[in-house]
Every structure is written in C-alpha cells, then in structure tokens.
XYZ file of N, CA and C in Angstrom:
462
model
N 13.460 16.579 -5.653
C 13.923 17.896 -5.314
C 13.986 18.174 -4.148
N 15.230 18.552 -3.792
C 15.663 18.645 -1.949
C 15.701 19.624 -1.294
N 15.529 19.940 -0.177
C 15.324 21.238 0.610
C 16.190 22.381 -0.307
N 17.449 21.636 -0.209
C 18.635 22.622 -0.644
C 18.483 23.254 -2.008
N 17.868 22.463 -2.945
C 17.748 22.864 -4.246
C 16.639 23.966 -4.149
N 15.499 23.823 -3.183
C 14.354 24.570 -3.140
C 15.265 26.197 -2.238
N 15.635 26.033 -1.427
C 15.945 27.345 -0.629
C 16.924 27.909 -1.650
N 18.203 27.311 -2.474
C 18.906 27.747 -3.414
C 18.091 28.868 -4.310
N 17.066 27.789 -4.861
C 16.228 28.743 -6.041
C 15.639 30.072 -5.540
N 15.123 30.316 -4.251
C 14.713 31.313 -3.789
C 16.004 32.208 -3.285
N 16.860 31.857 -2.729
C 18.009 32.440 -2.571
C 18.469 33.136 -3.864
N 18.639 32.759 -4.950
C 18.684 33.111 -6.429
C 17.956 34.152 -6.593
N 16.662 34.407 -6.430
C 15.664 35.255 -6.449
C 15.698 36.342 -5.723
N 15.672 35.902 -4.578
C 15.563 36.868 -3.671
C 17.166 37.837 -3.653
N 18.369 37.266 -4.053
C 19.655 38.055 -4.230
C 19.559 39.231 -5.234
N 18.652 39.149 -6.241
C 18.610 39.841 -7.111
C 17.513 40.931 -6.876
N 16.642 40.659 -6.020
C 15.696 41.865 -5.377
C 16.564 42.700 -4.581
N 17.548 42.280 -3.505
C 18.269 43.055 -2.329
C 19.299 43.455 -2.598
N 20.366 42.724 -3.523
C 21.748 43.401 -4.022
C 21.559 43.449 -5.311
N 22.674 44.514 -5.603
C 23.195 44.551 -7.177
C 23.646 43.805 -7.531
N 23.078 42.686 -7.995
C 23.696 41.559 -8.797
C 22.691 40.739 -9.553
N 23.064 40.037 -10.662
C 21.978 39.538 -11.184
C 22.352 39.786 -13.122
N 21.478 39.209 -13.844
C 21.664 38.891 -14.888
C 21.267 40.712 -15.619
N 20.811 41.411 -14.819
C 20.816 43.199 -15.181
C 22.137 43.733 -15.143
N 23.196 43.119 -14.215
C 24.414 43.732 -14.403
C 25.501 43.009 -14.914
N 26.508 43.497 -15.429
C 27.751 43.021 -15.992
C 28.433 42.096 -14.778
N 28.965 40.807 -15.958
C 29.676 40.154 -15.125
C 30.739 40.872 -14.193
N 31.496 41.764 -14.901
C 32.376 42.307 -13.954
C 32.104 42.762 -12.299
N 30.618 43.567 -12.584
C 29.788 44.308 -11.496
C 29.722 43.417 -10.846
N 29.091 42.150 -10.906
C 28.532 40.889 -10.704
C 29.440 40.261 -9.392
N 30.850 39.836 -10.294
C 31.735 39.427 -9.373
C 32.243 40.411 -8.447
N 32.544 41.667 -8.215
C 32.516 42.784 -7.560
C 31.868 42.878 -6.371
N 30.343 42.905 -6.523
C 29.427 42.801 -5.686
C 29.731 41.413 -4.862
N 29.788 40.556 -5.583
C 29.625 39.006 -4.571
C 30.715 39.139 -3.568
N 31.973 39.402 -4.203
C 33.455 39.430 -3.420
C 33.245 40.289 -2.185
N 32.754 41.389 -2.658
C 32.691 42.733 -1.478
C 31.501 42.294 -0.538
N 30.249 41.869 -0.618
C 29.419 41.173 0.260
C 29.499 39.821 0.868
N 30.516 39.245 0.282
C 31.216 37.984 1.305
C 32.086 38.202 2.208
N 32.580 39.217 1.645
C 33.807 39.535 2.431
C 33.409 40.050 3.879
N 33.656 39.803 5.121
C 33.081 40.161 6.367
C 31.779 39.955 6.441
N 31.184 38.834 5.920
C 29.700 38.967 6.013
C 28.701 40.011 5.926
N 29.094 40.974 4.808
C 28.363 42.400 4.599
C 26.890 41.859 4.340
N 26.863 41.041 3.524
C 25.410 40.541 2.849
C 24.594 40.016 4.272
N 24.978 39.993 5.196
C 23.820 39.593 6.453
C 23.788 40.933 7.395
N 24.379 42.042 7.246
C 24.305 43.558 7.841
C 23.638 44.284 7.359
N 22.839 45.250 8.279
C 21.778 46.254 7.641
C 22.189 47.375 8.431
N 23.094 48.335 8.109
C 23.706 49.244 8.509
C 23.760 49.483 10.297
N 23.409 50.243 10.853
C 24.000 50.347 12.140
C 22.660 50.973 12.703
N 22.679 50.628 14.409
C 21.554 51.501 15.123
C 21.839 52.544 14.926
N 21.110 53.435 16.142
C 21.104 54.784 16.710
C 22.329 55.090 17.457
N 22.778 54.109 18.381
C 24.105 54.181 18.947
C 25.489 53.828 17.888
N 25.202 53.409 16.974
C 26.255 53.152 16.193
C 26.697 51.469 16.023
N 25.684 50.821 16.794
C 26.236 49.428 16.754
C 25.688 48.665 15.521
N 26.513 47.701 14.887
C 26.281 46.986 13.589
C 24.882 46.272 13.871
N 24.209 46.151 12.745
C 22.931 45.704 12.688
C 23.017 44.245 12.107
N 23.804 43.170 13.010
C 24.048 42.074 12.382
C 22.992 40.846 12.361
N 23.067 40.136 11.006
C 22.078 39.110 11.029
C 20.634 40.238 10.462
N 20.807 41.258 10.053
C 19.511 41.700 10.170
C 19.322 42.385 8.323
N 19.613 42.063 7.660
C 19.550 42.346 6.239
C 18.465 42.312 5.769
N 17.718 42.731 4.951
C 16.134 42.229 4.705
C 16.251 41.081 3.321
N 17.458 40.655 2.676
C 17.376 39.813 1.918
C 17.331 38.316 2.872
N 18.420 38.395 4.237
C 17.763 37.316 5.071
C 16.676 37.271 5.647
N 15.957 38.187 5.827
C 14.513 38.326 6.736
C 13.678 37.692 5.593
N 13.938 38.021 4.464
C 12.803 37.714 3.149
C 13.244 35.967 3.081
N 14.264 35.886 3.351
C 14.472 34.025 3.044
C 14.071 33.402 4.270
N 14.456 33.846 5.402
C 13.898 33.492 6.358
C 12.594 33.272 6.416
N 11.925 34.442 6.365
C 10.291 34.258 6.321
C 9.850 33.394 5.455
N 10.161 33.150 4.376
C 9.666 32.311 3.205
C 10.096 30.732 3.979
N 10.858 30.751 4.137
C 11.657 29.592 4.183
C 11.016 28.819 5.554
N 10.909 29.536 6.618
C 10.406 29.210 8.166
C 9.207 29.116 8.601
N 8.803 30.439 7.986
C 7.355 30.923 8.520
C 6.343 31.504 7.646
N 6.479 30.899 6.358
C 5.477 30.902 5.388
C 4.600 29.558 5.587
N 2.904 29.933 5.268
C 2.171 28.540 5.364
C 2.520 26.880 5.031
N 3.257 27.256 4.061
C 3.680 25.627 3.278
C 5.196 25.941 3.441
N 5.683 26.245 4.293
C 7.138 26.374 4.395
C 8.010 24.873 4.520
N 9.202 24.948 4.238
C 9.767 23.805 4.326
C 10.432 23.155 5.616
N 10.640 23.982 6.332
C 10.614 23.600 7.927
C 9.764 22.884 8.453
N 8.515 23.033 8.013
C 7.372 21.977 8.600
C 7.351 20.565 7.937
N 8.016 20.540 6.798
C 8.549 19.504 6.088
C 9.462 18.659 6.445
N 10.543 19.238 6.633
C 12.032 18.951 7.106
C 12.291 19.250 8.692
N 11.965 19.250 9.324
C 11.910 19.498 10.760
C 13.249 19.099 11.319
N 13.626 17.967 10.862
C 14.701 17.497 11.560
C 15.760 17.789 11.502
N 16.088 18.689 9.727
C 17.079 19.424 9.217
C 17.531 20.630 10.168
N 16.102 21.316 10.446
C 16.756 22.975 10.943
C 17.029 23.123 12.304
N 17.797 22.383 12.832
C 18.277 22.633 14.205
C 19.009 24.025 14.404
N 19.456 24.742 13.487
C 20.545 25.916 13.451
C 19.677 26.736 12.364
N 18.575 26.837 12.454
C 17.966 27.432 11.560
C 18.296 29.031 10.520
N 18.253 29.860 11.118
C 18.833 31.083 10.803
C 20.353 30.581 10.110
N 21.080 30.386 10.585
C 22.341 30.339 10.174
C 22.266 29.326 8.895
N 21.639 28.215 8.523
C 21.583 27.496 7.186
C 21.014 28.436 5.971
N 20.227 29.359 6.426
C 19.990 30.355 5.689
C 20.651 31.542 5.165
N 21.145 31.932 6.267
C 22.402 32.713 5.624
C 23.629 31.961 4.844
N 23.939 30.466 5.515
C 24.837 29.802 4.598
C 24.169 29.701 2.980
N 23.099 29.615 3.321
C 22.562 29.503 1.565
C 22.632 30.742 1.008
N 22.279 31.732 1.481
C 22.815 32.872 0.876
C 23.904 33.194 0.151
N 24.954 32.555 1.232
C 26.456 33.078 1.059
C 26.821 32.294 -0.207
N 26.183 30.722 -0.028
C 26.624 29.778 -1.229
C 26.360 30.348 -2.561
N 25.005 31.147 -2.733
C 24.500 31.617 -3.647
C 24.995 32.715 -4.354
N 25.864 33.716 -3.470
C 26.591 34.757 -3.598
C 27.850 34.011 -4.366
N 28.262 33.405 -3.343
C 29.398 32.498 -4.170
C 29.748 32.180 -5.141
N 28.464 31.869 -6.031
C 28.107 31.330 -7.433
C 28.503 32.359 -8.114
N 28.707 33.704 -8.029
C 29.049 34.989 -8.657
C 30.414 35.110 -8.685
N 31.281 34.884 -7.330
C 32.650 35.241 -7.410
C 33.407 34.893 -8.345
N 33.315 33.739 -8.971
C 34.549 33.164 -10.090
C 34.528 34.264 -11.409
N 33.578 34.267 -11.844
C 33.510 34.831 -13.311
C 32.675 35.921 -13.298
N 31.462 36.421 -12.352
C 30.867 37.097 -12.515
C 29.476 36.741 -12.782
N 29.167 35.664 -13.455
C 28.451 34.969 -13.958
C 28.109 34.074 -13.010
N 26.636 33.992 -12.660
C 25.824 32.699 -11.898
C 26.093 31.413 -12.688
N 26.974 30.628 -11.507
C 27.164 29.465 -11.921
C 26.946 28.624 -10.897
N 25.745 27.608 -11.106
C 24.819 26.716 -10.029
C 26.211 25.971 -9.645
N 26.357 25.915 -8.287
C 27.261 24.584 -7.656
C 26.314 23.895 -6.515
N 26.417 22.735 -6.394
C 25.751 22.281 -5.402
C 25.999 22.555 -3.643
N 25.016 22.820 -3.232
C 24.907 23.445 -1.715
C 24.951 21.924 -1.065
N 26.156 21.507 -0.969
C 26.724 20.347 -0.225
C 27.512 20.953 1.281
N 27.099 19.894 1.830
C 28.462 19.736 3.223
C 29.919 20.128 2.808
N 30.483 19.587 1.617
C 31.955 19.291 1.577
C 32.052 20.480 1.329
N 31.279 21.230 0.494
C 31.827 22.525 0.120
C 31.623 23.869 1.110
N 30.643 23.949 1.937
C 30.470 24.910 2.925
C 30.218 24.856 4.389
N 31.133 23.682 4.335
C 30.770 23.267 6.268
C 32.136 24.202 6.875
N 33.211 24.525 6.371
C 33.835 25.652 7.073
C 32.948 27.035 6.972
N 32.527 27.317 5.810
C 31.390 28.605 6.190
C 30.804 28.638 7.272
N 29.818 27.297 7.195
C 28.608 27.051 8.288
C 29.440 27.093 9.755
N 30.767 26.394 9.889
C 31.163 26.952 11.128
C 31.717 28.335 11.818
N 31.969 28.814 10.655
C 32.580 30.252 10.718
C 30.981 30.953 11.261
N 30.052 30.437 10.619
C 28.556 31.483 10.924
C 28.350 30.793 12.294
N 28.518 29.727 12.854
C 28.361 29.341 14.109
C 29.072 30.258 14.991
N 30.422 30.385 14.912
C 31.377 31.108 15.593
C 30.963 32.731 15.546
N 30.232 33.247 14.650
C 30.014 34.447 14.542
C 28.551 34.547 15.715
N 27.645 33.598 15.529
C 26.562 33.749 15.947
C 26.765 33.702 17.588
N 27.829 32.599 18.066
C 28.376 32.584 19.405
C 28.636 33.666 19.809
N 29.518 34.599 19.308
C 30.372 36.014 19.576
C 29.250 36.988 19.868
N 28.271 37.080 18.779
C 27.055 37.969 18.870
C 26.259 37.467 20.190
N 26.018 36.150 20.864
C 25.355 35.651 21.743
C 25.871 36.375 23.080
N 27.297 36.656 22.967
C 27.703 36.958 23.951
C 27.819 38.122 24.542
N 26.945 39.047 23.741
C 26.917 40.606 23.934
C 25.687 40.691 24.055
N 25.199 41.219 25.340
C 23.700 41.209 25.619
C 23.083 42.153 24.705
N 23.666 42.984 23.776
C 22.870 44.367 23.201
C 22.566 43.216 22.076
N 23.864 42.812 21.407
C 23.319 42.065 20.163
C 22.528 40.444 20.278
N 22.748 39.911 21.620
C 21.529 39.246 21.699
C 20.228 39.445 21.862
N 20.233 40.574 22.183
C 18.570 41.255 22.399
C 17.955 41.720 21.042
N 19.031 42.243 20.389
C 18.776 42.486 18.995
C 18.398 41.545 18.235
N 18.861 40.254 18.192
C 18.945 39.024 17.503
C 17.482 38.579 18.178
N 17.123 38.633 19.195
C 15.684 37.874 19.891
C 14.932 38.703 19.083
N 15.189 39.965 18.831
C 13.676 41.012 18.435
C 13.921 40.483 16.935
N 14.878 40.311 15.997
C 14.570 39.916 14.770
C 13.788 38.642 14.908
N 14.222 37.535 15.405
C 13.368 36.545 15.474
C 12.064 36.754 15.706
N 11.513 37.776 16.734
C 9.999 37.901 16.858
C 9.392 38.466 15.595
N 10.353 39.285 14.931
C 9.825 40.393 13.768
C 9.827 39.005 12.435
N 10.565 37.954 12.520
C 10.551 37.191 11.361
C 9.068 36.357 11.735
N 8.785 35.863 12.833
C 7.875 35.074 13.038
C 6.401 35.548 13.005
N 6.523 37.096 13.658
C 4.918 37.560 13.407
C 4.838 37.847 11.814
N 5.614 38.191 10.987
C 5.445 38.775 9.705
C 5.232 37.664 8.652
N 5.752 36.344 9.336
C 5.651 35.317 7.919
C 4.564 34.783 7.701
N 3.372 34.527 8.497
C 2.226 33.655 8.095
C 1.067 34.729 7.836
C-alpha cells in the first residue's frame, strides 16, 4: 500500500461527506457535480469573506483531508516526510483526482494517482498558489488556514 492509495481512499470518503456526490446520487448527478466542482477549482473554495473576497483553499473537505493526512497522530506525512514538499497542494491534487474519477460517466472509476496523469493539474495548482501568495490579503488568509489546520489536527 502506498501513500497515494491511502490518501485517495480517504479522499473518496471525504468527497461523499462534503460534496453532493457518491453512491447515493445518480450517475448523471455525480458527473454534473464533479464537472462543476473541478471547473475553476470550485471544490477548493468556501464562499466569500465579509469584504467579498473568495475564500480560496478553504473548503471544509480540503481542511478535513489536510488534517487527517498531515496533522493526525498517525499521519502519513510523518512516515513519508520526503514526499511532501508542497503539502497542501498534493492534498488538493488528490481531491481533484478523486473528483475526476466521476467526470466521465458519473460512476466512481478508480484511476491511478500518478504523475503522468496529474502533473499538469499539479503545475496549475502551483501557479494558483503562487498567484494567491502575491496578494497580501490572500497570503494572510492562507497563513491563518495553516494555523487552523495545525491546531485542529492532533
């Protein structure tokens, strides 16, 4: 068992808890929901703040997977520290890859979580994070999210 398969398994579980997707929905509903969530990385956002700015990288599903994966007492990041130089983005990528498994037919179709299939998506996430880091307001919101994730995990 690899860290890829472990995090993908948890991502599958989290998807059905936080999004309108999974076995309790029709294939058409799953397909539509997955496509909507992936388009523009909606699955990573959690509304807007009081000033109308998007809460990027703040969706509760992402927070749940990050907390489980990085900050729980038996987290995989402790076992594989060399793998996680871009921690949050790898978790976001896993959520995207798991959602992507619903986009073709609406039925969950497990696909390998491998570099060849998702390197371009990961590069886009790196670019998105860089853009967020350039805006002081979004950079400070991201720092606050990291603090929340760390303090809620263990």
